[in-house]
Amino acid sequence: MARDQLQVLNALDGAKTQLYHFTTILIAGMGFFTDAYDLFCISLVTKLLGRIYYYRPGSLDPGSLPPNVAAAVNGVAFCRTLSGQLFFGWLGDKMGRKRVYGVTLMLMVIFSLASGLSFGHTPRGVMATLCFFRFWLGFAIGGDYPLSATIMSEYANKKTRGAFIAAVFAMQGFGILTGGIVTLIVSSVFRALFHTPAYQDNPMASTPAEADYVWRIILMLGALPALITYYWRMKMPETARYTALVSKNSKQAASDMSKVLQVEIIEDPEKVEEFTGGKEFGLFSREFLLRHGMHLLGTAMCWFVLDIAYYSQNLFQKDIFTAINWIPKAGTMSALEEVFRIAHAQTLIALCGTVPGYWFTVGLIDVVGRFRIQLVGFLMMIVFMLGLAVPYHHWTTPGNHIGFVVMYAFTFFFANFGPNSTTFIVPAEIFPARLRSTCHGISAAAGKAGAIVGSFGFLYAAQNRDKTKTDHGYPPGIGIRNALFLLAGFNFVGVIFTLLVPETKGKSLEQLTGEINDDKNVETRSGTQTLPV
């Protein structure tokens, strides 16, 4: 026989949308704004780093980061993000969401500022310190994933929970967009102050000494939004679900939520004991495997394959745009103009494809459902990637790059109005409160493993098959066309693993996790499964 819900949890599930919901979205969302800005702004300045620190006298082409350095600069934050997701996800279940939440934000502030202050007497020294600071920046960013998702999930009502979690994640789109806008502004200011010729006209003068300030300013500004929201994060109460179900202090949970919801909530101690006194199981138990093992496999694998495609596209847009001649050849531009052009292209993609996709998800996820949005998103990404790859030679001919950019923007639209949003949302809903943050961290870490594969792998795979046309220091790859075919294949794998993920629309968290059911029954997509005792 199913157990009744606690009054404090009923109050949260049935609460009307009010100010505290939007406050929580803003506080949690600004962390994601900062995450996205910090992770993706590096792709805007890597070409500039190559020109400043790896100039080759007498070369026909501007300096570029050596393959190992480029891989490290682009991917080192992801490596540490993975460990941050696992560590802070686990810590959020052990110590509470709130106690850990402020730590991640302050670490982001410290290492965003430190990244812009990278130092060294040699190019290798500067790149080493930059990678070191971004390594630890990634650790802090990793913690924000499971904690923000779990906090928003546990604060939300069941009717609009998907939209609220999606709105937190949608701030990532604004972070990407703001990174592009900030880069446009900073590069424009420096272009106006320091008039420089194209590289082909004067290689030395094309990269002024003041250009070294450009990338530093862009990276350091990532600390600002996190610093602004730190105070409000510290003022948030612990989530009622953690306090009542994990800490087993329903009196404190009722007191906290009475203030937040501005209603009186009084728990019956006998009911609390009945609700929280059942058998508990751990992450590595047989019971967890039976109840949630396939769910965890589904959420982790979908996030893994999605991020291979998503981060490959995001981090290496500049290379794709150069290949289709949307951005002029590097030798025809000065260093500051190249930064401006790259930022201009990526800002347009973010504005037309990335940001709208996020907010379509916010508007429709509690109407259409998570499962359908994720499935259709993966399928449409396959369609548009094949639409880019099959007639790739057509897109690279002069005059056709606008069509390519439109198709490319649609892949971002359906990534964000699709699996990039839902892979973040669902793991915060389908696992028990005492393991929710941990399981979300595991799923997110699988995603970052995919991002590492995408950021390191695509860097090499997208190189031209002709050795004479590869970037300096790189071996021949499979080419951008074949890389797009490969990414479409990863999205098909995502379609298959989506079938393991349950629909969560309109259900309470405790109903989804089985915490209000008896010990023998657990709900699955196909009905009610009876577990062995």
Short mmCIF file of C-alpha atoms in Angstrom, two decimals:
data_model
loop_
_atom_site.label_atom_id
_atom_site.label_comp_id
_atom_site.label_asym_id
_atom_site.label_seq_id
_atom_site.Cartn_x
_atom_site.Cartn_y
_atom_site.Cartn_z
CA MET A 1 0.00 0.00 0.00
CA ALA A 2 1.41 3.39 -0.99
CA ARG A 3 2.36 5.76 1.76
CA ASP A 4 0.86 9.26 1.90
CA GLN A 5 3.05 12.21 1.00
CA LEU A 6 4.39 14.46 3.77
CA GLN A 7 2.51 17.74 4.17
CA VAL A 8 5.59 19.86 3.45
CA LEU A 9 6.23 17.95 0.21
CA ASN A 10 2.57 18.18 -0.78
CA ALA A 11 2.78 21.92 -0.23
CA LEU A 12 5.79 22.16 -2.54
CA ASP A 13 4.22 19.94 -5.23
CA GLY A 14 0.99 21.94 -5.24
CA ALA A 15 2.42 25.44 -4.77
CA LYS A 16 1.41 28.09 -7.26
CA THR A 17 4.19 29.67 -9.26
CA GLN A 18 5.43 32.58 -7.18
CA LEU A 19 8.38 34.87 -6.55
CA TYR A 20 10.59 32.31 -4.78
CA HIS A 21 10.48 30.07 -7.87
CA PHE A 22 11.85 32.86 -10.06
CA THR A 23 14.38 33.84 -7.41
CA THR A 24 15.66 30.27 -7.30
CA ILE A 25 15.84 30.13 -11.10
CA LEU A 26 17.90 33.33 -11.14
CA ILE A 27 20.24 32.29 -8.31
CA ALA A 28 20.85 28.80 -9.70
CA GLY A 29 20.80 30.00 -13.30
CA MET A 30 23.53 32.58 -12.82
CA GLY A 31 25.85 29.73 -11.91
CA PHE A 32 25.09 28.15 -15.27
CA PHE A 33 25.47 31.48 -17.01
CA THR A 34 28.99 31.64 -15.56
CA ASP A 35 29.67 27.97 -16.38
CA ALA A 36 28.84 28.43 -20.04
CA TYR A 37 30.71 31.72 -20.34
CA ASP A 38 33.85 30.24 -18.78
CA LEU A 39 33.77 26.95 -20.71
CA PHE A 40 33.05 28.36 -24.17
CA CYS A 41 34.81 31.76 -24.18
CA ILE A 42 38.15 29.96 -24.52
CA SER A 43 37.20 28.93 -28.07
CA LEU A 44 36.90 32.61 -28.97
CA VAL A 45 40.51 33.41 -28.06
CA THR A 46 42.54 30.30 -28.95
CA LYS A 47 43.42 31.71 -32.39
CA LEU A 48 44.64 34.88 -30.69
CA LEU A 49 46.72 32.86 -28.22
CA GLY A 50 48.39 31.14 -31.17
CA ARG A 51 49.25 34.45 -32.84
CA ILE A 52 50.64 35.99 -29.64
CA TYR A 53 52.67 33.10 -28.24
CA TYR A 54 53.51 30.91 -31.25
CA TYR A 55 54.44 33.36 -33.99
CA ARG A 56 56.81 31.79 -36.53
CA PRO A 57 59.02 34.38 -38.28
CA GLY A 58 58.89 34.02 -42.04
CA SER A 59 55.79 31.80 -42.04
CA LEU A 60 53.06 32.51 -44.59
CA ASP A 61 50.41 31.81 -41.93
CA PRO A 62 49.94 33.40 -38.48
CA GLY A 63 51.06 31.48 -35.43
CA SER A 64 48.75 28.77 -34.07
CA LEU A 65 48.68 26.69 -30.92
CA PRO A 66 50.56 23.37 -31.30
CA PRO A 67 48.20 20.35 -31.29
CA ASN A 68 49.01 19.28 -27.74
CA VAL A 69 48.67 22.83 -26.39
CA ALA A 70 45.41 23.45 -28.27
CA ALA A 71 43.99 20.17 -26.94
CA ALA A 72 45.01 21.05 -23.40
CA VAL A 73 43.68 24.62 -23.50
CA ASN A 74 40.34 23.52 -24.98
CA GLY A 75 39.88 20.35 -22.97
CA VAL A 76 41.58 20.71 -19.59
CA ALA A 77 38.55 22.36 -17.96
CA PHE A 78 36.37 19.44 -19.05
CA CYS A 79 38.71 16.92 -17.44
CA ARG A 80 38.38 18.57 -14.05
CA THR A 81 34.67 19.33 -14.57
CA LEU A 82 34.09 15.59 -14.71
CA SER A 83 35.71 15.02 -11.32
CA GLY A 84 33.91 18.06 -9.88
CA GLN A 85 30.55 16.63 -10.92
CA LEU A 86 31.29 13.33 -9.22
CA PHE A 87 32.78 14.84 -6.07
CA PHE A 88 30.31 17.67 -5.43
CA GLY A 89 27.39 15.47 -6.50
CA TRP A 90 28.36 12.98 -3.80
CA LEU A 91 29.06 15.76 -1.30
CA GLY A 92 25.66 17.35 -1.95
CA ASP A 93 23.97 14.14 -0.77
CA LYS A 94 26.25 13.77 2.24
CA MET A 95 26.41 17.35 3.56
CA GLY A 96 23.38 18.99 2.00
CA ARG A 97 22.84 21.02 -1.15
CA LYS A 98 23.17 24.46 0.44
CA ARG A 99 26.39 23.85 2.38
CA VAL A 100 28.25 22.87 -0.77
CA TYR A 101 26.57 25.33 -3.14
CA GLY A 102 28.45 28.46 -2.12
CA VAL A 103 31.83 26.71 -2.28
CA THR A 104 31.49 25.96 -5.99
CA LEU A 105 30.51 29.55 -6.80
CA MET A 106 33.43 31.09 -4.90
CA LEU A 107 35.88 28.70 -6.58
CA MET A 108 34.52 29.82 -9.95
CA VAL A 109 35.16 33.46 -9.07
CA ILE A 110 38.72 32.78 -7.88
CA PHE A 111 39.82 30.70 -10.86
CA SER A 112 38.08 32.83 -13.49
CA LEU A 113 40.14 35.77 -12.27
CA ALA A 114 43.27 33.64 -12.01
CA SER A 115 42.88 32.41 -15.61
CA GLY A 116 43.20 35.97 -16.86
CA LEU A 117 46.30 36.48 -14.73
CA SER A 118 48.17 33.50 -16.18
CA PHE A 119 51.88 34.22 -16.13
CA GLY A 120 55.21 32.90 -17.38
CA HIS A 121 58.47 33.96 -19.02
CA THR A 122 57.90 31.67 -21.99
CA PRO A 123 54.87 30.69 -24.09
CA ARG A 124 54.97 27.25 -22.47
CA GLY A 125 54.89 28.87 -19.00
CA VAL A 126 51.87 31.03 -19.82
CA MET A 127 49.96 28.10 -21.34
CA ALA A 128 50.86 25.87 -18.39
CA THR A 129 49.54 28.33 -15.81
CA LEU A 130 46.44 29.00 -17.94
CA CYS A 131 45.75 25.26 -18.09
CA PHE A 132 46.35 24.90 -14.35
CA PHE A 133 43.84 27.62 -13.45
CA ARG A 134 41.27 26.36 -15.97
CA PHE A 135 41.75 22.86 -14.59
CA TRP A 136 40.54 24.02 -11.18
CA LEU A 137 37.92 26.29 -12.72
CA GLY A 138 36.47 23.17 -14.33
CA PHE A 139 36.35 21.47 -10.91
CA ALA A 140 34.13 24.27 -9.55
CA ILE A 141 31.96 24.33 -12.68
CA GLY A 142 31.44 20.58 -12.35
CA GLY A 143 29.92 20.99 -8.90
CA ASP A 144 27.32 23.42 -10.18
CA TYR A 145 25.67 20.82 -12.44
CA PRO A 146 24.26 18.35 -9.88
CA LEU A 147 23.67 20.97 -7.18
CA SER A 148 21.76 23.50 -9.32
CA ALA A 149 19.61 20.82 -10.96
CA THR A 150 18.82 19.10 -7.67
CA ILE A 151 18.01 22.33 -5.81
CA MET A 152 15.65 23.55 -8.53
CA SER A 153 14.03 20.13 -8.81
CA GLU A 154 13.41 19.93 -5.07
CA TYR A 155 12.05 23.48 -4.82
CA ALA A 156 9.70 23.24 -7.82
CA ASN A 157 6.06 22.21 -7.98
CA LYS A 158 5.25 19.11 -10.02
CA LYS A 159 3.16 20.95 -12.63
CA THR A 160 5.94 23.22 -13.92
CA ARG A 161 9.05 21.49 -12.54
CA GLY A 162 10.43 20.73 -16.00
CA ALA A 163 10.14 24.35 -17.11
CA PHE A 164 11.85 25.60 -13.95
CA ILE A 165 14.82 23.22 -14.28
CA ALA A 166 15.00 23.96 -18.01
CA ALA A 167 15.04 27.71 -17.26
CA VAL A 168 18.06 27.22 -14.99
CA PHE A 169 19.85 25.33 -17.75
CA ALA A 170 18.73 27.87 -20.37
CA MET A 171 20.95 30.43 -18.69
CA GLN A 172 23.77 28.48 -20.33
CA GLY A 173 22.57 29.87 -23.66
CA PHE A 174 22.77 33.42 -22.37
CA GLY A 175 26.26 32.65 -21.05
CA ILE A 176 27.40 31.51 -24.50
CA LEU A 177 25.75 34.53 -26.13
CA THR A 178 27.25 36.95 -23.61
CA GLY A 179 30.71 35.46 -24.16
CA GLY A 180 30.38 36.32 -27.84
CA ILE A 181 29.04 39.82 -27.17
CA VAL A 182 31.77 40.60 -24.62
CA THR A 183 34.41 39.42 -27.08
CA LEU A 184 32.89 41.60 -29.82
CA ILE A 185 32.97 44.66 -27.55
CA VAL A 186 36.48 44.11 -26.21
CA SER A 187 37.96 43.36 -29.63
CA SER A 188 36.15 46.35 -31.16
CA VAL A 189 37.53 48.69 -28.52
CA PHE A 190 41.08 47.46 -29.08
CA ARG A 191 40.68 47.62 -32.88
CA ALA A 192 39.59 51.25 -32.57
CA LEU A 193 42.51 52.09 -30.29
CA PHE A 194 45.20 50.15 -32.14
CA HIS A 195 44.99 50.18 -35.93
CA THR A 196 46.84 47.12 -37.22
CA PRO A 197 47.49 45.77 -40.73
CA ALA A 198 46.61 42.30 -41.99
CA TYR A 199 49.14 39.54 -41.39
CA GLN A 200 50.00 39.27 -45.08
CA ASP A 201 50.88 42.99 -45.17
CA ASN A 202 52.97 43.15 -42.00
CA PRO A 203 53.22 39.93 -39.93
CA MET A 204 54.82 41.53 -36.85
CA ALA A 205 52.56 44.58 -36.68
CA SER A 206 49.36 42.54 -37.25
CA THR A 207 49.46 41.38 -33.62
CA PRO A 208 50.05 44.39 -31.35
CA ALA A 209 51.50 43.86 -27.88
CA GLU A 210 48.23 45.16 -26.40
CA ALA A 211 46.39 42.15 -27.84
CA ASP A 212 47.66 40.20 -24.84
CA TYR A 213 45.17 42.14 -22.69
CA VAL A 214 42.20 41.11 -24.86
CA TRP A 215 42.04 37.43 -23.97
CA ARG A 216 42.82 38.15 -20.32
CA ILE A 217 39.96 40.65 -19.96
CA ILE A 218 37.52 38.27 -21.66
CA LEU A 219 38.40 35.37 -19.33
CA MET A 220 38.38 37.46 -16.15
CA LEU A 221 34.94 38.96 -16.80
CA GLY A 222 33.53 35.47 -16.25
CA ALA A 223 33.91 36.01 -12.50
CA LEU A 224 31.48 38.92 -12.39
CA PRO A 225 28.04 37.18 -12.56
CA ALA A 226 29.12 34.52 -10.06
CA LEU A 227 30.35 37.14 -7.62
CA ILE A 228 27.08 39.09 -7.86
CA THR A 229 24.91 36.09 -6.90
CA TYR A 230 27.11 34.70 -4.12
CA TYR A 231 25.25 36.53 -1.30
CA TRP A 232 21.83 35.23 -2.40
CA ARG A 233 23.07 31.66 -2.64
CA MET A 234 24.15 31.84 0.96
CA LYS A 235 20.71 33.11 2.02
CA MET A 236 18.80 30.19 0.48
CA PRO A 237 17.46 27.61 2.97
CA GLU A 238 18.27 23.93 2.52
CA THR A 239 15.73 22.16 0.31
CA ALA A 240 12.81 20.66 2.23
CA ARG A 241 13.26 17.31 0.55
CA TYR A 242 16.83 16.97 1.74
CA THR A 243 15.97 18.19 5.24
CA ALA A 244 12.93 15.92 5.60
CA LEU A 245 13.95 12.79 3.67
CA VAL A 246 17.73 12.66 4.13
CA SER A 247 18.39 14.59 7.36
CA LYS A 248 15.00 13.34 8.69
CA ASN A 249 14.26 16.72 10.26
CA SER A 250 10.75 17.35 9.01
CA LYS A 251 10.12 20.01 11.66
CA GLN A 252 12.94 22.15 10.23
CA ALA A 253 11.76 21.44 6.68
CA ALA A 254 8.23 22.57 7.56
CA SER A 255 9.59 25.70 9.26
CA ASP A 256 11.79 26.61 6.27
CA MET A 257 9.05 26.09 3.71
CA SER A 258 6.45 27.89 5.82
CA LYS A 259 8.60 31.00 5.44
CA VAL A 260 9.23 30.44 1.75
CA LEU A 261 5.62 29.59 0.81
CA GLN A 262 4.12 31.95 3.42
CA VAL A 263 1.73 29.27 4.68
CA GLU A 264 1.61 27.32 7.93
CA ILE A 265 2.90 23.75 7.61
CA ILE A 266 2.77 21.38 10.58
CA GLU A 267 3.93 17.79 10.23
CA ASP A 268 2.44 14.87 12.15
CA PRO A 269 5.46 13.13 13.81
CA GLU A 270 3.90 9.67 13.37
CA LYS A 271 3.39 10.28 9.67
CA VAL A 272 6.96 11.50 9.31
CA GLU A 273 8.28 8.37 11.02
CA GLU A 274 6.12 6.17 8.79
CA PHE A 275 7.33 7.96 5.66
CA THR A 276 11.05 8.11 6.42
CA GLY A 277 11.42 4.91 8.40
CA GLY A 278 11.39 2.49 5.48
CA LYS A 279 14.26 0.41 4.17
CA GLU A 280 17.05 2.43 2.52
CA PHE A 281 19.42 1.18 -0.14
CA GLY A 282 22.77 2.46 -1.38
CA LEU A 283 24.11 3.29 -4.81
CA PHE A 284 25.92 -0.03 -5.18
CA SER A 285 23.11 -2.20 -3.81
CA ARG A 286 21.17 -4.84 -5.71
CA GLU A 287 17.95 -2.97 -5.01
CA PHE A 288 19.26 0.24 -6.59
CA LEU A 289 20.33 -1.77 -9.62
CA LEU A 290 16.86 -3.27 -9.98
CA ARG A 291 14.99 -0.02 -9.38
CA HIS A 292 17.21 2.54 -11.10
CA GLY A 293 20.10 0.78 -12.82
CA MET A 294 18.65 1.05 -16.34
CA HIS A 295 17.60 4.64 -15.66
CA LEU A 296 21.17 5.60 -14.71
CA LEU A 297 22.55 3.80 -17.77
CA GLY A 298 20.07 5.66 -19.98
CA THR A 299 20.72 9.13 -18.54
CA ALA A 300 24.51 8.64 -18.55
CA MET A 301 24.79 7.26 -22.08
CA CYS A 302 22.43 9.84 -23.59
CA TRP A 303 24.45 12.64 -22.00
CA PHE A 304 27.74 11.03 -23.12
CA VAL A 305 26.87 10.79 -26.83
CA LEU A 306 25.09 14.15 -26.85
CA ASP A 307 28.13 16.00 -25.50
CA ILE A 308 30.47 14.41 -28.05
CA ALA A 309 28.46 16.12 -30.76
CA TYR A 310 27.51 19.27 -28.87
CA TYR A 311 30.96 20.27 -27.62
CA SER A 312 32.63 19.31 -30.91
CA GLN A 313 30.36 21.75 -32.69
CA ASN A 314 30.63 24.52 -30.09
CA LEU A 315 34.37 24.53 -29.53
CA PHE A 316 35.37 24.23 -33.17
CA GLN A 317 32.85 26.47 -34.89
CA LYS A 318 35.70 28.77 -35.90
CA ASP A 319 37.41 25.95 -37.82
CA ILE A 320 34.20 24.96 -39.59
CA PHE A 321 33.39 28.56 -40.51
CA THR A 322 36.89 29.01 -41.93
CA ALA A 323 36.56 25.78 -43.91
CA ILE A 324 33.35 26.99 -45.62
CA ASN A 325 34.90 30.46 -46.19
CA TRP A 326 32.47 32.35 -43.93
CA ILE A 327 35.46 33.65 -41.95
CA PRO A 328 38.30 34.88 -44.21
CA LYS A 329 41.68 33.16 -44.21
CA ALA A 330 43.76 34.11 -41.19
CA GLY A 331 46.52 35.68 -43.27
CA THR A 332 44.12 38.30 -44.66
CA MET A 333 43.26 39.65 -41.19
CA SER A 334 44.97 41.20 -38.22
CA ALA A 335 44.84 39.37 -34.87
CA LEU A 336 42.15 41.67 -33.46
CA GLU A 337 40.01 41.44 -36.59
CA GLU A 338 40.17 37.65 -36.48
CA VAL A 339 38.93 37.63 -32.87
CA PHE A 340 36.09 39.96 -33.89
CA ARG A 341 35.10 37.81 -36.86
CA ILE A 342 35.08 34.58 -34.86
CA ALA A 343 33.00 36.19 -32.10
CA HIS A 344 30.61 37.66 -34.67
CA ALA A 345 29.98 34.26 -36.27
CA GLN A 346 29.54 32.40 -32.98
CA THR A 347 27.26 35.13 -31.58
CA LEU A 348 24.97 34.84 -34.60
CA ILE A 349 24.76 31.06 -34.18
CA ALA A 350 24.01 31.46 -30.46
CA LEU A 351 21.38 34.12 -31.10
CA CYS A 352 19.61 32.28 -33.93
CA GLY A 353 19.95 28.65 -32.85
CA THR A 354 21.30 28.07 -29.36
CA VAL A 355 19.27 30.49 -27.21
CA PRO A 356 15.87 29.92 -28.92
CA GLY A 357 16.27 26.16 -28.54
CA TYR A 358 16.68 26.44 -24.77
CA TRP A 359 13.57 28.60 -24.37
CA PHE A 360 11.43 26.42 -26.63
CA THR A 361 12.22 23.67 -24.14
CA VAL A 362 11.21 25.89 -21.21
CA GLY A 363 7.88 26.64 -22.87
CA LEU A 364 6.97 23.14 -24.05
CA ILE A 365 8.62 20.56 -21.79
CA ASP A 366 5.69 20.30 -19.38
CA VAL A 367 3.31 20.07 -22.35
CA VAL A 368 5.13 17.71 -24.72
CA GLY A 369 7.12 15.80 -22.13
CA ARG A 370 10.82 15.03 -21.67
CA PHE A 371 10.89 11.76 -23.59
CA ARG A 372 9.43 13.14 -26.83
CA ILE A 373 11.60 16.27 -26.79
CA GLN A 374 14.77 14.22 -26.30
CA LEU A 375 13.87 11.64 -28.94
CA VAL A 376 12.86 14.19 -31.58
CA GLY A 377 15.91 16.34 -30.74
CA PHE A 378 18.34 13.49 -31.40
CA LEU A 379 16.53 12.56 -34.63
CA MET A 380 16.53 16.14 -35.95
CA MET A 381 20.21 16.55 -35.12
CA ILE A 382 20.88 13.48 -37.26
CA VAL A 383 18.81 14.93 -40.11
CA PHE A 384 20.59 18.29 -40.13
CA MET A 385 24.08 16.82 -39.69
CA LEU A 386 23.47 14.56 -42.66
CA GLY A 387 22.10 17.58 -44.50
CA LEU A 388 25.46 19.27 -43.91
CA ALA A 389 27.64 16.24 -44.58
CA VAL A 390 26.08 14.66 -47.68
CA PRO A 391 26.28 17.78 -49.92
CA TYR A 392 29.33 19.17 -48.03
CA HIS A 393 31.20 20.14 -51.22
CA HIS A 394 28.19 22.21 -52.27
CA TRP A 395 28.29 24.16 -49.01
CA THR A 396 32.02 24.94 -49.38
CA THR A 397 31.63 26.60 -52.79
CA PRO A 398 31.45 30.43 -52.83
CA GLY A 399 28.00 31.88 -52.22
CA ASN A 400 26.57 28.87 -50.39
CA HIS A 401 27.85 29.48 -46.88
CA ILE A 402 24.60 31.16 -45.75
CA GLY A 403 22.71 27.91 -46.32
CA PHE A 404 25.35 26.02 -44.37
CA VAL A 405 25.11 28.44 -41.45
CA VAL A 406 21.29 28.13 -41.37
CA MET A 407 21.50 24.30 -41.33
CA TYR A 408 24.26 24.44 -38.73
CA ALA A 409 22.15 26.72 -36.52
CA PHE A 410 19.30 24.20 -36.68
CA THR A 411 21.56 21.48 -35.25
CA PHE A 412 22.11 23.74 -32.23
CA PHE A 413 18.42 24.55 -32.03
CA PHE A 414 17.42 20.89 -31.83
CA ALA A 415 20.28 20.08 -29.47
CA ASN A 416 18.92 22.64 -27.02
CA PHE A 417 15.24 22.03 -27.81
CA GLY A 418 16.14 18.42 -27.24
CA PRO A 419 18.73 16.29 -25.46
CA ASN A 420 21.06 19.04 -24.26
CA SER A 421 18.23 20.26 -22.00
CA THR A 422 16.51 16.98 -21.15
CA THR A 423 19.73 15.15 -20.18
CA PHE A 424 20.17 17.84 -17.53
CA ILE A 425 16.57 17.75 -16.30
CA VAL A 426 15.65 14.07 -16.02
CA PRO A 427 18.48 12.88 -13.71
CA ALA A 428 17.32 15.47 -11.16
CA GLU A 429 13.87 13.87 -11.07
CA ILE A 430 14.07 10.08 -11.19
CA PHE A 431 16.47 9.15 -8.37
CA PRO A 432 15.78 9.04 -4.59
CA ALA A 433 16.52 12.19 -2.55
CA ARG A 434 19.47 10.63 -0.70
CA LEU A 435 21.12 9.69 -4.04
CA ARG A 436 19.71 12.38 -6.34
CA SER A 437 22.73 14.69 -6.43
CA THR A 438 25.15 11.75 -6.73
CA CYS A 439 23.27 10.18 -9.65
CA HIS A 440 22.94 13.52 -11.41
CA GLY A 441 26.70 13.98 -10.94
CA ILE A 442 27.38 10.55 -12.46
CA SER A 443 25.16 11.32 -15.45
CA ALA A 444 26.75 14.74 -15.91
CA ALA A 445 30.25 13.25 -15.59
CA ALA A 446 29.41 10.82 -18.39
CA GLY A 447 28.45 13.87 -20.43
CA LYS A 448 31.76 15.56 -19.71
CA ALA A 449 33.56 12.36 -20.72
CA GLY A 450 31.78 12.83 -24.04
CA ALA A 451 32.84 16.48 -24.11
CA ILE A 452 36.46 15.39 -23.61
CA VAL A 453 36.15 12.93 -26.50
CA GLY A 454 34.60 15.69 -28.61
CA SER A 455 37.08 18.43 -27.71
CA PHE A 456 40.21 16.30 -28.07
CA GLY A 457 38.99 13.97 -30.81
CA PHE A 458 37.38 16.50 -33.14
CA LEU A 459 40.50 18.68 -32.97
CA TYR A 460 42.38 15.94 -34.80
CA ALA A 461 39.55 14.23 -36.70
CA ALA A 462 38.43 17.42 -38.48
CA GLN A 463 41.87 18.01 -40.03
CA ASN A 464 42.03 17.78 -43.80
CA ARG A 465 42.82 14.35 -45.24
CA ASP A 466 45.45 15.99 -47.42
CA LYS A 467 48.62 16.38 -45.31
CA THR A 468 49.57 19.57 -47.15
CA LYS A 469 46.34 21.26 -46.05
CA THR A 470 46.35 20.42 -42.33
CA ASP A 471 47.00 23.05 -39.65
CA HIS A 472 50.62 23.38 -38.63
CA GLY A 473 51.76 20.46 -36.46
CA TYR A 474 48.67 18.29 -37.01
CA PRO A 475 48.54 14.87 -38.69
CA PRO A 476 45.93 14.29 -41.42
CA GLY A 477 42.41 13.60 -40.13
CA ILE A 478 39.19 12.35 -41.64
CA GLY A 479 38.01 15.83 -42.66
CA ILE A 480 35.03 17.88 -41.50
CA ARG A 481 32.61 16.05 -43.81
CA ASN A 482 33.39 12.63 -42.39
CA ALA A 483 33.49 14.07 -38.86
CA LEU A 484 29.89 15.24 -39.37
CA PHE A 485 28.89 11.72 -40.45
CA LEU A 486 30.52 10.38 -37.30
CA LEU A 487 28.68 12.87 -35.07
CA ALA A 488 25.38 11.86 -36.70
CA GLY A 489 26.19 8.27 -35.73
CA PHE A 490 26.69 9.25 -32.10
CA ASN A 491 23.28 10.92 -32.12
CA PHE A 492 21.71 7.67 -33.35
CA VAL A 493 23.18 5.91 -30.32
CA GLY A 494 21.44 8.57 -28.24
CA VAL A 495 18.12 7.66 -29.83
CA ILE A 496 18.56 4.05 -28.70
CA PHE A 497 19.46 4.86 -25.09
CA THR A 498 16.62 7.40 -24.82
CA LEU A 499 14.29 4.36 -24.73
CA LEU A 500 15.65 3.58 -21.24
CA VAL A 501 14.67 6.97 -19.81
CA PRO A 502 11.20 7.29 -18.17
CA GLU A 503 8.74 10.11 -18.73
CA THR A 504 8.49 12.35 -15.65
CA LYS A 505 5.95 14.97 -16.70
CA GLY A 506 3.35 15.85 -14.06
CA LYS A 507 4.50 13.41 -11.36
CA SER A 508 5.89 14.15 -7.92
CA LEU A 509 9.54 13.32 -7.27
CA GLU A 510 8.59 10.78 -4.62
CA GLN A 511 6.16 9.05 -6.99
CA LEU A 512 8.90 8.81 -9.63
CA THR A 513 11.52 7.45 -7.23
CA GLY A 514 9.22 5.03 -5.43
CA GLU A 515 9.60 6.83 -2.11
CA ILE A 516 5.82 6.94 -1.64
CA ASN A 517 5.32 3.36 -2.82
CA ASP A 518 5.82 0.23 -0.81
CA ASP A 519 9.09 -1.64 -0.97
CA LYS A 520 7.93 -4.16 -3.56
CA ASN A 521 6.58 -1.99 -6.34
CA VAL A 522 8.33 0.55 -8.53
CA GLU A 523 6.95 2.37 -11.53
CA THR A 524 8.59 1.94 -14.92
CA ARG A 525 7.72 3.15 -18.46
CA SER A 526 5.92 -0.13 -19.19
CA GLY A 527 3.93 -0.28 -15.95
CA THR A 528 4.52 -1.53 -12.41
CA GLN A 529 7.43 -3.87 -11.82
CA THR A 530 7.38 -6.21 -8.83
CA LEU A 531 10.76 -6.50 -7.16
CA PRO A 532 11.92 -9.62 -5.35
CA VAL A 533 12.07 -9.35 -1.57
#
